[in-house]
mmCIF file of C-alpha atoms in Angstrom:
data_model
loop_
_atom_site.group_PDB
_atom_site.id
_atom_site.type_symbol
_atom_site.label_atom_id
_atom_site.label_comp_id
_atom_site.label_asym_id
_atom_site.label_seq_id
_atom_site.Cartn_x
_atom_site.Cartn_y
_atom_site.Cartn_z
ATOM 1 C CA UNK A 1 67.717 427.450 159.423
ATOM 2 C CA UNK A 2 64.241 425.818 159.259
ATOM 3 C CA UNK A 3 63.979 423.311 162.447
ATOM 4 C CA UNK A 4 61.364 420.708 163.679
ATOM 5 C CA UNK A 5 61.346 419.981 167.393
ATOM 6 C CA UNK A 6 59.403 417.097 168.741
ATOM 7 C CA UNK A 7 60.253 414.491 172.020
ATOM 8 C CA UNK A 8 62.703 411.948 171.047
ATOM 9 C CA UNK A 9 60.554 409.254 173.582
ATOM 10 C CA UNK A 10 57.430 408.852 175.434
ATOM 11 C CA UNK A 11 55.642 406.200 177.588
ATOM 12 C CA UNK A 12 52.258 405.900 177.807
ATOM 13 C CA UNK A 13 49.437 403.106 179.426
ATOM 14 C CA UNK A 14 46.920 401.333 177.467
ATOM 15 C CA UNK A 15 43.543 402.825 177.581
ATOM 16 C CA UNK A 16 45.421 406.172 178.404
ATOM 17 C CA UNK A 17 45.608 409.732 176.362
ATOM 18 C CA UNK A 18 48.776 411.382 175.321
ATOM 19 C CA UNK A 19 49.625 414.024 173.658
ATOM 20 C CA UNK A 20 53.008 414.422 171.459
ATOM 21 C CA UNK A 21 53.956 418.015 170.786
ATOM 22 C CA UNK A 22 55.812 419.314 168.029
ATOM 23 C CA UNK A 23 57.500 423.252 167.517
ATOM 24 C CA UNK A 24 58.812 424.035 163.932
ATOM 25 C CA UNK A 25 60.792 427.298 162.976
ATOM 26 C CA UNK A 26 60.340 427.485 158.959
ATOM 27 C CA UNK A 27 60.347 429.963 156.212
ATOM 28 C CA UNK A 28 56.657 430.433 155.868
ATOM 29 C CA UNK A 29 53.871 427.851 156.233
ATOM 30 C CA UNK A 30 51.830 426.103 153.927
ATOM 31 C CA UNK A 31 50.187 423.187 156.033
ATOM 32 C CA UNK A 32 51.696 420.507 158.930
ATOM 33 C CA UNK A 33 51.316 416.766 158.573
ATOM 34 C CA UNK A 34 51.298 413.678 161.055
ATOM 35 C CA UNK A 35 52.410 410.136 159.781
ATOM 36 C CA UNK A 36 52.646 407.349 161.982
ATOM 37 C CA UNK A 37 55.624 404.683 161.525
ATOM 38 C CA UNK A 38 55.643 401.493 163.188
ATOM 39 C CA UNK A 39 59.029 400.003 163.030
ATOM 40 C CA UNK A 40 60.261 398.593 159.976
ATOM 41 C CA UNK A 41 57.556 400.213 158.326
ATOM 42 C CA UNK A 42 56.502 403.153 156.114
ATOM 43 C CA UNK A 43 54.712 405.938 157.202
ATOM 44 C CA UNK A 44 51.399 406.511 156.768
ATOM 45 C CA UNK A 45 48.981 409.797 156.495
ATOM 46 C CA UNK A 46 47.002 410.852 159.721
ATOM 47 C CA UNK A 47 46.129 413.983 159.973
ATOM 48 C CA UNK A 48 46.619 417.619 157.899
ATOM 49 C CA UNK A 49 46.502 420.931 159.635
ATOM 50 C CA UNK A 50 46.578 423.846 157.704
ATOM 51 C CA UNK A 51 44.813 426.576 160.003
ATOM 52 C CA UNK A 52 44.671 427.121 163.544
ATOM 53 C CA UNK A 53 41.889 424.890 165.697
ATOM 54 C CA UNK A 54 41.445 421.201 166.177
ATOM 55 C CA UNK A 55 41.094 418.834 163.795
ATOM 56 C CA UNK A 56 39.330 415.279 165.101
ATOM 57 C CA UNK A 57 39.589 412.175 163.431
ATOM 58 C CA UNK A 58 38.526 409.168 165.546
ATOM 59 C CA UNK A 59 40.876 408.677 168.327
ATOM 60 C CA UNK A 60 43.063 410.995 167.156
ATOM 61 C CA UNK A 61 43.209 414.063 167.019
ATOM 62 C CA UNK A 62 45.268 417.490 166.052
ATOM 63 C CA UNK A 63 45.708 420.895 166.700
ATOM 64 C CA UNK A 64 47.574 423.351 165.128
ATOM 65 C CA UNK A 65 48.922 427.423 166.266
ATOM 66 C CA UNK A 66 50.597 429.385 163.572
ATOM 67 C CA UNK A 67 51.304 432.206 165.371
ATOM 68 C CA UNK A 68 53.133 429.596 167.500
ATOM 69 C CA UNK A 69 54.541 427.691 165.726
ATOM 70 C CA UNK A 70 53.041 424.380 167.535
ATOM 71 C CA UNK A 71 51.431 421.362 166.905
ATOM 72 C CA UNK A 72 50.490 418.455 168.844
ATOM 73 C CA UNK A 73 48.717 414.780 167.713
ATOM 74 C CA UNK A 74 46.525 413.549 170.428
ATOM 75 C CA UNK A 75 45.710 410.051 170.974
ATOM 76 C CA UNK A 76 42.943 409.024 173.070
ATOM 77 C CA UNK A 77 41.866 405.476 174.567
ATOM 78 C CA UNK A 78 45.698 404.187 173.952
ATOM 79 C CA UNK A 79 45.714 400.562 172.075
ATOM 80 C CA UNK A 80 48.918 398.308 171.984
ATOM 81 C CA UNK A 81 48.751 398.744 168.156
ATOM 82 C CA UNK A 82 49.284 402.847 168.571
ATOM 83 C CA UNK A 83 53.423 401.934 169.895
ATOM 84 C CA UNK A 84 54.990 403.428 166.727
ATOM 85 C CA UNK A 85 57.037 406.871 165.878
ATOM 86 C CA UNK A 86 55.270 409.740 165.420
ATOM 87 C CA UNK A 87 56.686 411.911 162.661
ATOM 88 C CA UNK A 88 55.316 415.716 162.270
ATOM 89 C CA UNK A 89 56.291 417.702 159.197
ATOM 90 C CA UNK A 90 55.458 420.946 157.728
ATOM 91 C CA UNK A 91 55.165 422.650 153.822
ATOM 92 C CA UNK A 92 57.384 425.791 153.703
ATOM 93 C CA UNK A 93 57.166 428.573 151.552
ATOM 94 C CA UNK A 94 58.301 427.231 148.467
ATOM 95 C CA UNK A 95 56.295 423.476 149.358
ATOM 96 C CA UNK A 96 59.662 422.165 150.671
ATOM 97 C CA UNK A 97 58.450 419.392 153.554
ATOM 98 C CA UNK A 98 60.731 419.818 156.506
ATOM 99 C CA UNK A 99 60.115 416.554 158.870
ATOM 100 C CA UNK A 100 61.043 416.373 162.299
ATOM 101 C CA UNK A 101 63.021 413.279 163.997
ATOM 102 C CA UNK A 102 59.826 411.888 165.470
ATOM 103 C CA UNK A 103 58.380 410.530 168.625
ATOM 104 C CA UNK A 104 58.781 407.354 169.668
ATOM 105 C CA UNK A 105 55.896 406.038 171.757
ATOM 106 C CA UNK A 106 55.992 403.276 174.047
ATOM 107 C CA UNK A 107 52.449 401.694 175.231
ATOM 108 C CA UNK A 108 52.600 399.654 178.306
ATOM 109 C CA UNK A 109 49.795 397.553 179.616
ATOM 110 C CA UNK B 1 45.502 399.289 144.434
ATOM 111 C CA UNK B 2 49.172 398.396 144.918
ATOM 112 C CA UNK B 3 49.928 402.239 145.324
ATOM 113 C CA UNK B 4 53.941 402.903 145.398
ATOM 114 C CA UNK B 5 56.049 399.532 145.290
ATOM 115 C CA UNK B 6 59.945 399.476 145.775
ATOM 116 C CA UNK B 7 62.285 397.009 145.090
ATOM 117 C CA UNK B 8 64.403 395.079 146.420
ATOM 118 C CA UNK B 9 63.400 395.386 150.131
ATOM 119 C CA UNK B 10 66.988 394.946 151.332
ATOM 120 C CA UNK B 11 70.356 395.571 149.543
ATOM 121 C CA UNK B 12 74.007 394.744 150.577
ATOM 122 C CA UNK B 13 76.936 395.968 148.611
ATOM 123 C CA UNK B 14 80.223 396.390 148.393
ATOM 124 C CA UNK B 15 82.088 400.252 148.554
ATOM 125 C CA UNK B 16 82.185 401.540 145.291
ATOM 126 C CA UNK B 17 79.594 398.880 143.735
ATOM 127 C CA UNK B 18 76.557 400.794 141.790
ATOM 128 C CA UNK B 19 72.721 400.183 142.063
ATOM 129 C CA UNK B 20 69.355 401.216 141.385
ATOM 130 C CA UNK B 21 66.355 401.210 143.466
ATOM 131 C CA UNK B 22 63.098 400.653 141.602
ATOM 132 C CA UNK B 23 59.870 402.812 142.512
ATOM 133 C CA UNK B 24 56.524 402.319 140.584
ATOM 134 C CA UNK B 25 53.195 404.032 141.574
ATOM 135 C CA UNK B 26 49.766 402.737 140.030
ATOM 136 C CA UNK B 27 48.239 406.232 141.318
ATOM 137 C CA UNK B 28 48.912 408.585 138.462
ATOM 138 C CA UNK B 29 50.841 410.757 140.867
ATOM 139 C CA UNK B 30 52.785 413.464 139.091
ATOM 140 C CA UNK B 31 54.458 414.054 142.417
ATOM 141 C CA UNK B 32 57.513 411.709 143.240
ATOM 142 C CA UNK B 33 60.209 411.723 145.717
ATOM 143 C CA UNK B 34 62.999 409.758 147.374
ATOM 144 C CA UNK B 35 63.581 410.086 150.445
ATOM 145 C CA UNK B 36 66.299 408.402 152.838
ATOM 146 C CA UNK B 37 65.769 407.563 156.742
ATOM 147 C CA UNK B 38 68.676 407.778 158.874
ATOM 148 C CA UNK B 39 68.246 406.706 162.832
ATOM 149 C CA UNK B 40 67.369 409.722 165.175
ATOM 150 C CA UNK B 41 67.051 412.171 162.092
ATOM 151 C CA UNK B 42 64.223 413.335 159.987
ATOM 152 C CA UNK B 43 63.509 412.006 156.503
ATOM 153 C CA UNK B 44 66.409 413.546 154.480
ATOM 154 C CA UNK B 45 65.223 414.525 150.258
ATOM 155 C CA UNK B 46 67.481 413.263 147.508
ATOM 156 C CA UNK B 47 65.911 413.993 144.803
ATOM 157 C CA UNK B 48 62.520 414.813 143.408
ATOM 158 C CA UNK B 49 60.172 415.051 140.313
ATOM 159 C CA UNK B 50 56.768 416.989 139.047
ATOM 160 C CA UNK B 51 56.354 415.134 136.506
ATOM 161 C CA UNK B 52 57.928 412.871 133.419
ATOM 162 C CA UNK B 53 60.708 413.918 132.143
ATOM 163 C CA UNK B 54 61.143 416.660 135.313
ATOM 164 C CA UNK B 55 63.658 416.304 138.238
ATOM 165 C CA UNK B 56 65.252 418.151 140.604
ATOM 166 C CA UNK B 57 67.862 417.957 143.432
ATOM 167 C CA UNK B 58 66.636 417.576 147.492
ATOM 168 C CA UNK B 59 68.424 418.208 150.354
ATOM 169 C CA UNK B 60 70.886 415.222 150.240
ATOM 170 C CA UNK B 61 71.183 414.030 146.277
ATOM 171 C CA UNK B 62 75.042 414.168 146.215
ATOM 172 C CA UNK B 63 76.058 410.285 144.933
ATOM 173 C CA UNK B 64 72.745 409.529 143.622
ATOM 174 C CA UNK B 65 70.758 410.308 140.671
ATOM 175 C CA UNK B 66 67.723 409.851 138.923
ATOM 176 C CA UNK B 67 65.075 409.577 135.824
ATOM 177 C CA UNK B 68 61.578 410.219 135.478
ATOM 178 C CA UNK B 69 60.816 408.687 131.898
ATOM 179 C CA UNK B 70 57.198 408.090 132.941
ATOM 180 C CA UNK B 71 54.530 409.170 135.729
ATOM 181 C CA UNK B 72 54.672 405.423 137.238
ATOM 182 C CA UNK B 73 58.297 404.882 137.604
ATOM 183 C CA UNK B 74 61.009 406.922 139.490
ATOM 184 C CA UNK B 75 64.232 404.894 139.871
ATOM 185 C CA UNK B 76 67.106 406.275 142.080
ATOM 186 C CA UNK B 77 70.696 404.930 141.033
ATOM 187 C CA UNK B 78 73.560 404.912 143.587
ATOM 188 C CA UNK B 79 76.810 405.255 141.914
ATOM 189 C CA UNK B 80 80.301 404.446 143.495
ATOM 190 C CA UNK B 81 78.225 402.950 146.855
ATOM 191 C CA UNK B 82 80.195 404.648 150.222
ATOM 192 C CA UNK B 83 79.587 403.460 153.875
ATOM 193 C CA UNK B 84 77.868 407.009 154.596
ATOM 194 C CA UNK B 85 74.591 405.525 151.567
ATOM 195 C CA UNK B 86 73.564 403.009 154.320
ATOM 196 C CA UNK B 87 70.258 404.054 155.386
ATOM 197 C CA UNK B 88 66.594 402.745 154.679
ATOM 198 C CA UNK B 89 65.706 404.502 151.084
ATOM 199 C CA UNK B 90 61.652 405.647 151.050
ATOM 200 C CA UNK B 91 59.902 406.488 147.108
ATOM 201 C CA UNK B 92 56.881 408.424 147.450
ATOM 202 C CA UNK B 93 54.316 409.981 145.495
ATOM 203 C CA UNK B 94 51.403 412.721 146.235
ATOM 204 C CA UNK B 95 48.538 413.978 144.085
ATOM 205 C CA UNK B 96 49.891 417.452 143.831
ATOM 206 C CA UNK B 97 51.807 420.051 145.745
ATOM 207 C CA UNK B 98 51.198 420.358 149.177
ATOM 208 C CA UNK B 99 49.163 416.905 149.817
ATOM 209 C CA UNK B 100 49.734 413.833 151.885
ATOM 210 C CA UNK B 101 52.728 411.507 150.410
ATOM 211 C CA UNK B 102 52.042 408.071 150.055
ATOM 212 C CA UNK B 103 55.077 406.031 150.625
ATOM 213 C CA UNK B 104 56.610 402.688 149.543
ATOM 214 C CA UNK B 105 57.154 400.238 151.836
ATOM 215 C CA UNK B 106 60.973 401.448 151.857
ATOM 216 C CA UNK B 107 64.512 399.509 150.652
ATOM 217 C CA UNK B 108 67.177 399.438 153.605
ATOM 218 C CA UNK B 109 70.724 399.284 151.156
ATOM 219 C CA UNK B 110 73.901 398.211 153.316
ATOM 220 C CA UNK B 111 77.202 399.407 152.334
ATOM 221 C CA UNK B 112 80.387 397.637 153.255
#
């Protein structure tokens, strides 16, 4: 079956970096996506990996391994605004989006 | 821009009551999807379309169903509401095949 694995929970400290990682087993590949949620919200776009490297956008940033099967969103210089679920997802084959459970991130100050 | 709007925002009804959830995007999307969001789980497809008059069944559509008589609007019906259709409902839309969805700002339907 086609599986997304990312931490259920994480803590972090304002001003700090984490990193949230993410393993998927799928039938093919066709490009991995980050949204953020904040609770009771939707979630938005942040980042699109589609080969292998880093892609940087601001504070955050993501890589991606194929031939791994890993991801991971890293966010830098931690703000109280960045507590929110962190939901990775990946295009199979046929363009079927597979989404993991997410990552819930706790900020403390 | 108003991008993908649902309505209502929150639902309660009654077992075997019947409803519709209302998604419009101002994008000219041809991609559409509902999508449901169940605590600890990933984001679960019920249905999906590629364009008017196109749809086809997700992961999850048994007990709902939908229409796609234009690009802007994508309703998803629940017939014969059970206890196991509470969850928060998500419409989305994407430019084409394989790009970022854009979602509405999601309906949570309660089923007693």
């Amino acid at each position: 079956g086609q599986n997304i694995d990312q931490p259920t929970e994480m803590t972090a400290t304002e001003g700090a970096i984490v990193q949230i990682n993410c393993t998927y087993q799928t039938s093919g590949f066709n490009g991995l996506f980050w949204y953020q949620q904040h609770a009771g919200e939707a979630p938005t776009f942040l980042s699109y990996n589609v080969l292998d490297g880093l892609e940087e956008k601001g504070r955050f940033s993501s890589f991606l391994s194929r031939s791994k099967g890993y991801s991971y969103l890293l966010l830098k210089e931690l703000q109280m605004k960045d507590s929110a679920s962190y939901l990775c997802a990946v295009f199979d084959s046929n363009y079927q989006l597979i989404w993991g459970a997410g990552t819930k991130l706790i900020i403390k100050p | 821009n108003a991008g993908v709007t649902q309505t209502p925002k929150f639902r309660i009804l009654k077992i075997g009551q019947s409803m519709t959830l209302q998604c419009t995007q101002d994008m000219n999307h041809n991609y559409m999807y509902w999508y449901r969001q169940d605590p600890g789980m990933g984001l679960k497809l019920i249905y999906y379309s590629v364009g008017a008059g196109i749809t086809d069944k997700g992961e999850v559509p048994n007990g709902y169903n939908v229409s796609r008589s234009t690009t802007e609007d994508f309703p998803l019906r629940l017939e014969l509401a059970a206890p196991s259709q509470t969850s928060v409902y998500f419409c989305a839309s994407s430019r084409q095949e394989g790009r970022e969805l854009f979602f509405g700002e999601g309906s949570r339907l309660t089923v007693l």
